Coordinates of C-alpha atoms in Angstrom, one line a residue:
M1 CA 51.4 82.9 125.6
I2 CA 54.3 80.7 125.1
I3 CA 57.2 81.2 127.4
L4 CA 60.6 79.7 126.4
R5 CA 63.4 79.6 129.0
A6 CA 66.9 79.1 127.6
L7 CA 70.5 79.6 128.4
I8 CA 71.9 82.1 126.0
V9 CA 75.5 81.8 125.2
L10 CA 77.2 84.6 123.3
L11 CA 80.6 84.2 121.8
M12 CA 82.0 86.9 119.5
A13 CA 85.1 85.9 117.7
A14 CA 87.8 88.5 117.2
P15 CA 87.4 90.5 114.0
A16 CA 90.4 90.8 111.7
F17 CA 92.7 93.5 112.7
A18 CA 94.9 95.2 110.1
A19 CA 98.5 95.2 111.1
I20 CA 101.0 97.8 109.8
S21 CA 102.7 96.3 106.7
Y22 CA 105.7 97.3 104.6
V23 CA 104.7 97.9 101.0
Q24 CA 107.8 99.3 99.2
G25 CA 110.7 101.7 99.4
S26 CA 113.3 103.5 97.3
S27 CA 116.3 105.8 97.5
M28 CA 115.8 109.4 96.4
T29 CA 118.1 110.2 93.5
F30 CA 120.5 113.1 94.1
I31 CA 120.1 115.9 91.5
D32 CA 122.8 118.5 92.0
S33 CA 121.6 121.0 89.4
T34 CA 118.4 121.7 91.3
T35 CA 119.5 120.9 94.8
Q36 CA 116.9 118.2 95.3
A37 CA 116.4 114.5 95.6
E38 CA 113.6 112.6 93.9
S39 CA 112.0 109.2 93.8
T40 CA 109.1 108.0 91.6
M41 CA 106.7 105.3 93.0
T42 CA 103.3 103.8 92.3
V43 CA 101.4 104.2 95.5
T44 CA 98.0 103.2 96.9
A45 CA 95.4 105.6 98.4
G46 CA 95.0 105.2 102.2
N47 CA 98.6 104.1 102.7
T48 CA 101.3 106.2 104.4
L49 CA 104.5 107.6 103.0
I50 CA 107.6 108.2 105.2
V51 CA 110.2 110.4 103.7
A52 CA 113.6 110.9 105.3
C53 CA 116.0 113.3 103.6
S54 CA 119.3 114.9 104.5
E55 CA 122.1 117.2 103.4
S56 CA 125.6 118.1 104.3
D57 CA 124.9 121.6 105.3
S58 CA 123.5 123.7 108.2
T59 CA 120.2 124.2 106.4
C60 CA 117.7 121.3 106.8
P61 CA 115.5 120.3 103.9
Q62 CA 112.5 122.6 104.1
V63 CA 110.1 121.1 101.6
V64 CA 108.8 117.7 100.5
V65 CA 106.2 117.6 97.7
D66 CA 104.9 115.1 95.2
T67 CA 103.0 115.2 91.9
Q68 CA 99.8 113.7 93.5
N69 CA 99.6 116.8 95.8
N70 CA 99.8 114.7 98.9
V71 CA 100.4 116.8 102.1
F72 CA 103.8 116.0 103.8
T73 CA 104.0 116.9 107.4
K74 CA 107.4 117.4 109.0
I75 CA 107.8 115.2 112.1
T76 CA 111.2 116.4 113.3
S77 CA 114.8 117.2 112.3
A78 CA 118.2 116.7 113.7
L79 CA 121.3 118.9 113.2
N80 CA 124.9 117.7 113.6
Y81 CA 128.0 119.8 114.1
N82 CA 131.5 118.8 113.0
D83 CA 134.6 118.7 115.2
V84 CA 135.2 122.5 114.7
G85 CA 131.7 123.5 115.7
V86 CA 130.3 124.0 112.2
A87 CA 126.9 122.6 111.4
D88 CA 127.4 120.3 108.5
R89 CA 124.9 117.4 108.6
C90 CA 121.1 117.6 108.9
A91 CA 118.3 115.1 108.6
T92 CA 114.5 115.4 108.6
V93 CA 111.6 112.9 108.5
W94 CA 108.2 113.6 107.0
V95 CA 104.9 111.7 106.8
A96 CA 102.0 111.8 104.4
T97 CA 98.8 109.9 103.7
V98 CA 98.3 108.9 100.1
T99 CA 95.1 110.4 98.8
T100 CA 95.2 109.1 95.2
S101 CA 96.5 105.8 93.9
G102 CA 98.9 105.9 91.0
S103 CA 102.4 107.0 90.0
T104 CA 103.9 110.0 91.9
R105 CA 107.3 111.7 91.9
I106 CA 108.4 112.6 95.5
T107 CA 110.8 115.5 95.8
C108 CA 112.8 116.8 98.8
Y109 CA 114.5 120.1 98.3
D110 CA 116.0 123.1 100.1
T111 CA 114.5 126.4 99.2
V112 CA 117.2 128.5 100.9
N113 CA 120.6 127.0 100.3
Y114 CA 121.3 126.0 96.6
N115 CA 124.9 125.0 97.1
V116 CA 124.2 121.6 98.7
G117 CA 122.5 118.5 97.4
Q118 CA 119.7 116.4 99.0
T119 CA 119.7 112.7 99.6
G120 CA 117.0 110.5 101.1
V121 CA 114.8 107.5 101.3
V122 CA 111.1 107.0 100.9
H123 CA 108.9 104.1 102.2
E124 CA 105.3 103.2 101.8
Y125 CA 103.3 101.4 104.6
S126 CA 99.7 100.2 104.9
G127 CA 97.8 100.0 108.2
V128 CA 99.0 103.3 109.7
N129 CA 96.4 105.4 111.5
V130 CA 95.8 108.1 108.9
N131 CA 93.9 110.4 111.4
S132 CA 96.8 110.5 113.9
P133 CA 99.8 108.8 112.4
V134 CA 102.6 109.9 114.8
D135 CA 102.8 108.5 118.3
V136 CA 106.3 109.7 119.5
Y137 CA 109.7 110.4 118.1
S138 CA 113.3 111.1 119.2
S139 CA 116.6 112.2 117.6
S140 CA 120.3 112.6 118.3
A141 CA 123.5 113.5 116.6
T142 CA 127.2 113.2 117.4
V143 CA 130.3 115.2 116.7
A144 CA 132.7 112.4 117.7
P145 CA 132.8 109.2 115.6
T146 CA 130.8 106.3 117.2
A147 CA 130.5 102.6 116.6
N148 CA 126.9 102.4 117.9
P149 CA 124.6 105.2 116.7
T150 CA 121.3 105.5 118.6
A151 CA 118.5 108.1 118.9
G152 CA 117.9 107.2 122.6
S153 CA 114.8 105.6 124.0
M154 CA 111.2 106.6 123.4
S155 CA 108.0 105.4 125.1
V156 CA 105.7 103.7 122.5
A157 CA 102.0 103.9 123.3
Q158 CA 100.8 100.5 122.1
A159 CA 101.6 97.1 120.6
G160 CA 101.5 97.1 116.9
N161 CA 103.0 100.5 116.3
L162 CA 105.7 100.8 113.7
I163 CA 109.1 101.9 114.9
F164 CA 111.0 103.5 112.0
S165 CA 114.6 104.8 112.3
Y166 CA 116.7 106.8 109.9
L167 CA 120.5 107.2 110.0
Y168 CA 122.5 109.7 108.0
S169 CA 126.3 109.1 108.1
F170 CA 129.2 108.4 105.8
E171 CA 129.2 104.6 105.8
N172 CA 126.7 101.7 105.5
P173 CA 125.9 100.5 109.0
S174 CA 123.9 97.5 110.1
G175 CA 120.8 97.5 112.3
S176 CA 121.0 96.0 115.7
G177 CA 119.7 96.2 119.3
N178 CA 116.2 94.6 119.3
G179 CA 116.7 91.5 117.1
T180 CA 113.6 92.1 115.1
E181 CA 114.6 95.0 112.8
R182 CA 114.1 94.8 109.1
K183 CA 116.7 96.8 107.4
R184 CA 115.4 99.1 104.6
Y185 CA 118.7 100.4 103.3
A186 CA 118.9 102.7 100.4
S187 CA 121.7 105.0 99.5
A188 CA 121.9 108.1 97.3
A189 CA 124.8 110.6 97.3
M190 CA 125.6 109.9 100.9
Y191 CA 124.7 106.9 103.1
N192 CA 121.1 106.9 104.1
S193 CA 120.1 103.9 106.1
S194 CA 116.6 103.1 107.5
Q195 CA 115.2 100.2 109.5
D196 CA 111.8 99.3 111.0
Y197 CA 110.1 96.9 113.3
I198 CA 106.8 96.4 115.0
A199 CA 106.4 97.1 118.8
T200 CA 105.3 93.9 120.6
S201 CA 103.9 95.9 123.6
A202 CA 103.6 99.4 124.9
G203 CA 106.9 100.6 126.5
S204 CA 110.3 101.9 125.9
Y205 CA 112.1 101.2 122.6
T206 CA 115.5 102.1 121.2
A207 CA 116.6 101.7 117.6
N208 CA 120.3 101.0 117.4
W209 CA 122.8 100.7 114.6
T210 CA 126.3 99.2 114.4
A211 CA 129.1 100.7 112.3
T212 CA 130.5 98.2 109.9
A213 CA 133.8 99.9 109.0
Q214 CA 135.4 103.2 110.0
Y215 CA 133.4 105.1 112.5
F216 CA 131.9 108.5 111.6
P217 CA 129.7 111.1 113.2
F218 CA 126.0 110.5 112.6
T219 CA 122.6 112.1 112.6
M220 CA 119.7 109.8 113.6
I221 CA 115.9 110.1 114.0
Q222 CA 113.4 107.4 115.1
V223 CA 109.6 107.6 114.9
S224 CA 106.7 105.5 116.2
L225 CA 103.7 105.5 113.9
Q226 CA 100.4 104.3 115.3
D227 CA 98.6 101.2 114.2
S228 CA 95.2 102.0 112.6
N229 CA 93.3 99.3 114.4
P230 CA 95.2 97.6 117.3
A231 CA 93.7 94.4 118.6
P232 CA 92.2 94.5 122.1
P233 CA 93.9 92.4 124.8
G234 CA 93.0 88.8 124.3
G235 CA 91.5 89.5 120.8
M236 CA 88.0 88.1 121.7
W237 CA 84.8 89.1 123.5
S238 CA 82.7 86.4 125.1
G239 CA 79.9 86.1 127.5
T240 CA 77.0 83.9 128.9
G241 CA 73.6 84.7 130.3
S242 CA 70.1 83.3 130.9
G243 CA 66.7 84.8 130.4
T244 CA 63.1 84.4 129.4
I245 CA 61.8 84.7 125.8
E246 CA 58.0 85.4 125.7
W247 CA 55.9 84.9 122.6
R248 CA 52.6 86.8 122.7

């Protein structure tokens, strides 16, 4: 019997962790005759689509569909009232996992009120948790004009999450507040502005905007989408140990 005594050192380097990445985005073209907004994109299976659409009416967009039969889930909506108490501005945000790669036409439309038109934006991201994409969300709307639209703060669960915000107003604002936003602006019939950034740690986050010209009332939604594979603290496992190896 041969007995070998050795110091065993184990060092496991951190595996590669997929971060959420922006793929592409587009405005949704206003189509008045059918009360809908559309955008055609070539998408990749496993990626995530965020659709934000709005209308100048009290009825929020009820349906988002596409020609690839992806399932769009409504995250939340926000309804605004004008200065005489009439609901006149609504926004909704939807999320879907792409099941089939290829070209798809994404449509947002209102099945109830056919006298208003839809506008919106759509964005594609990779690296979002497809099993549980939504972490948390918040929304707000104002009647009075404001220079600094915000949806308030929300508590993000982990570093690496995507923070996406959507603003529906009557002017083109600029992103501000955290210093790391990437503005994803696209406009259709009305101004639809979106921005995103990646959370650097768990905690409270607020996506802000700054009006660039005349101030208007606004409707705003922000959403945190979960990273599919967040890195553990430190990003590495390591260990040492000693023992006896016996050959019989």
